[in-house]
mmCIF file of C-alpha atoms in Angstrom:
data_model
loop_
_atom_site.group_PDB
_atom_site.id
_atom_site.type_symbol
_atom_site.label_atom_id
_atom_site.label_comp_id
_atom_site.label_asym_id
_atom_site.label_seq_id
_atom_site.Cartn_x
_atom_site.Cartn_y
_atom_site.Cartn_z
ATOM 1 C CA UNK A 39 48.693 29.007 -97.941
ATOM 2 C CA UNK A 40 50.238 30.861 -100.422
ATOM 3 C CA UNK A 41 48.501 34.132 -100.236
ATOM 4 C CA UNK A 42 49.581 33.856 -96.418
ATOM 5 C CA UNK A 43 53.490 33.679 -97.185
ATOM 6 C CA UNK A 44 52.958 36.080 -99.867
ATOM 7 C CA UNK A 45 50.501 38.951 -98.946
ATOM 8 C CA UNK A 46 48.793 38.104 -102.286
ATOM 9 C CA UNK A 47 44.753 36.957 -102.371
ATOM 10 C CA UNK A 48 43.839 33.971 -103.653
ATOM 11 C CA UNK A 49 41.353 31.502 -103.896
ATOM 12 C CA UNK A 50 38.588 29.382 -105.448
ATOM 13 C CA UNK A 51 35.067 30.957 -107.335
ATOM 14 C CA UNK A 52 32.589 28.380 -107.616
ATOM 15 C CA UNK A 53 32.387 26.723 -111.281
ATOM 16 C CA UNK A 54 35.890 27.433 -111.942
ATOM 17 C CA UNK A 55 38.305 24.896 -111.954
ATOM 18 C CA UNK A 56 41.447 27.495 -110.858
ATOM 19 C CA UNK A 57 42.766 28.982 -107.521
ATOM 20 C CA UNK A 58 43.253 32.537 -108.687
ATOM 21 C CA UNK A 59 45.190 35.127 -107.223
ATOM 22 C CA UNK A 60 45.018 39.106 -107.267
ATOM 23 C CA UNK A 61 47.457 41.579 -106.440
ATOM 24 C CA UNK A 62 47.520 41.395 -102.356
ATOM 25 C CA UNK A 63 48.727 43.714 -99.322
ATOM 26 C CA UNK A 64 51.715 42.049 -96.930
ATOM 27 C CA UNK A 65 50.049 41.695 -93.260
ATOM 28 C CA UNK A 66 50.299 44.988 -91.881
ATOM 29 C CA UNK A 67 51.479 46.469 -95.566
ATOM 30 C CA UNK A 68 51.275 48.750 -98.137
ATOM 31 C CA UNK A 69 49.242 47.250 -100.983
ATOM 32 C CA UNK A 70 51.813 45.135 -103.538
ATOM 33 C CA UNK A 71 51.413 43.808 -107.202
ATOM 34 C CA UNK A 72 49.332 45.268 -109.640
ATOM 35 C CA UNK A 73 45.997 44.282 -110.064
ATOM 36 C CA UNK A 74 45.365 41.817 -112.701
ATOM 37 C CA UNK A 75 41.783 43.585 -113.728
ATOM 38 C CA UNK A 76 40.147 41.024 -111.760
ATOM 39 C CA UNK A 77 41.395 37.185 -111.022
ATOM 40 C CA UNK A 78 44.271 35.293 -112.941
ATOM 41 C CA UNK A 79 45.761 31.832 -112.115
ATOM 42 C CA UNK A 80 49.271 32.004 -111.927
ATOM 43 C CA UNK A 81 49.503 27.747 -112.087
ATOM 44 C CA UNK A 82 48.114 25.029 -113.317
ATOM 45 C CA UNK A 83 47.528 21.056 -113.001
ATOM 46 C CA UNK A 84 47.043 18.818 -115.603
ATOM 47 C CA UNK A 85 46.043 15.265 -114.770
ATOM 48 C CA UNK A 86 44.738 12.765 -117.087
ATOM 49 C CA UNK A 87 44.146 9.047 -117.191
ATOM 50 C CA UNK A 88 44.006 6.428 -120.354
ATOM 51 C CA UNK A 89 44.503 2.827 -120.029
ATOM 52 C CA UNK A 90 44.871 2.170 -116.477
ATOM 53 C CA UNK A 91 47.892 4.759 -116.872
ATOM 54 C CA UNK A 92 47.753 8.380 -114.822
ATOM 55 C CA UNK A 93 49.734 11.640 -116.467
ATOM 56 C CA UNK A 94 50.348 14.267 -114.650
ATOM 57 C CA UNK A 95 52.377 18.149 -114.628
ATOM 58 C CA UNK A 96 52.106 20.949 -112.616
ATOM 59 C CA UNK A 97 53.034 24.560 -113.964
ATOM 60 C CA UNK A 98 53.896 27.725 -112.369
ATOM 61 C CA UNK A 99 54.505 30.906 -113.804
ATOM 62 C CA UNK A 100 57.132 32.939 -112.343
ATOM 63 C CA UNK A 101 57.993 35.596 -114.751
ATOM 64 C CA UNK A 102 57.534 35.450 -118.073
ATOM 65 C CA UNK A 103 56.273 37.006 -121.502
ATOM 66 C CA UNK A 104 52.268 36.073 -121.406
ATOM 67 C CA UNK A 105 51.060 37.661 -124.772
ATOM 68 C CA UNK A 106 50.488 34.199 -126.093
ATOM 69 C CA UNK A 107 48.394 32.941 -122.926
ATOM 70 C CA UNK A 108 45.555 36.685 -124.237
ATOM 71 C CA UNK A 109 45.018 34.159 -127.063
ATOM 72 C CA UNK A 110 43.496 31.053 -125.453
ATOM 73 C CA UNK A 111 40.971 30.209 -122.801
ATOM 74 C CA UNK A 112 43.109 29.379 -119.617
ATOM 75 C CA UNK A 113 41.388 25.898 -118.235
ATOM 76 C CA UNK A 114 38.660 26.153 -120.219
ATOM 77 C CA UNK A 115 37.023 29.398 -119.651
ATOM 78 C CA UNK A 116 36.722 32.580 -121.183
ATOM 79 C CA UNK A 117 37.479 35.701 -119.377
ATOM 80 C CA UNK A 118 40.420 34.118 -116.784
ATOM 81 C CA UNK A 119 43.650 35.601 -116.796
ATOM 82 C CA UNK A 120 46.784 34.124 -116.972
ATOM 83 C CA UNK A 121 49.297 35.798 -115.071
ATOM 84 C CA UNK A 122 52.546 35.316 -113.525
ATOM 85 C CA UNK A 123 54.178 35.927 -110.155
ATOM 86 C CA UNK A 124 55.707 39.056 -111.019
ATOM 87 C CA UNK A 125 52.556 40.161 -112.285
ATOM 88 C CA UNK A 126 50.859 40.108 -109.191
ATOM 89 C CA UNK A 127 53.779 41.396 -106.841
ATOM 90 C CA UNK A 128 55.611 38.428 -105.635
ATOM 91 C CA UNK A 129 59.581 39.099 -107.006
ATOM 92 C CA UNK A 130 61.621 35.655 -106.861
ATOM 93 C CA UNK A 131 63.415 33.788 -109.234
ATOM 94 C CA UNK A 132 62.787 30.309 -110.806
ATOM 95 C CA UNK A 133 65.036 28.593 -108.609
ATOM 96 C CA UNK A 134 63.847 29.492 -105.594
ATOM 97 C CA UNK A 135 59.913 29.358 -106.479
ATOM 98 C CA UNK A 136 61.002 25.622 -107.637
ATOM 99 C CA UNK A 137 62.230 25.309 -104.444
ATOM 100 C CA UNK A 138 59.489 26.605 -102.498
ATOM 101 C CA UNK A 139 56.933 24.743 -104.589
ATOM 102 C CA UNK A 140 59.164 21.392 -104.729
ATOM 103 C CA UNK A 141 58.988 21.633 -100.855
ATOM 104 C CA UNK A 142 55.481 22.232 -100.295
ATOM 105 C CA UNK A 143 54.217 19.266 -102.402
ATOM 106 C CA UNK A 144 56.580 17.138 -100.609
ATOM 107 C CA UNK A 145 55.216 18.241 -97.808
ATOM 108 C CA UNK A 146 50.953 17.657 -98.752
ATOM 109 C CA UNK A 147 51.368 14.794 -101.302
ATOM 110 C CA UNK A 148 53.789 12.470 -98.984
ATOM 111 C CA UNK A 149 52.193 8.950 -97.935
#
């Protein structure tokens, strides 16, 4: 759903644990964004469980410095990007991606 509202690509690759995005082309569009030199997640979802007790967070990087994500393994594997929505073309501030993302998992994670 999001590389429909945003023109960006995105998706899953088998034995990887991110959706990943690359730079996309709006319906009908110019290509947009700059190619990440392959995939990058732009999010993340933590979840863990210990002693009957769930933990959760959800991240989403909108634009920001990512030197310090070139020095780690993003969810484990070697070789994935971390990138941010800038990055890859889609311009918006924090408040309104917070918006946007606040409304969407109303929407999918309501009873």
């Amino acid at each position: 759903r999001f590389g429909r509202n945003t023109g960006v690509g995105c998706g899953r690759r088998e034995a990887h644990p991110a959706a990943q995005v690359r730079g996309g082309r709006p319906p009908g569009g110019r290509p947009r964004g700059r190619r990440v030199g392959g995939r990058g997640a732009p999010a993340a979802l933590g979840i863990k469980v210990s002693r009957h007790c769930t933990y959760h967070g959800v991240a989403l990087n909108v634009a920001m410095d990512l030197e310090p994500y070139e020095r780690i393994n993003p969810c484990g594997y070697a070789g994935l990007k971390t990138v941010d929505l800038s990055t890859i073309g889609v311009h918006t501030t924090w408040e309104e991606a917070a918006q946007v993302l606040g409304q969407q998992l109303s929407i999918r994670l309501a009873p």
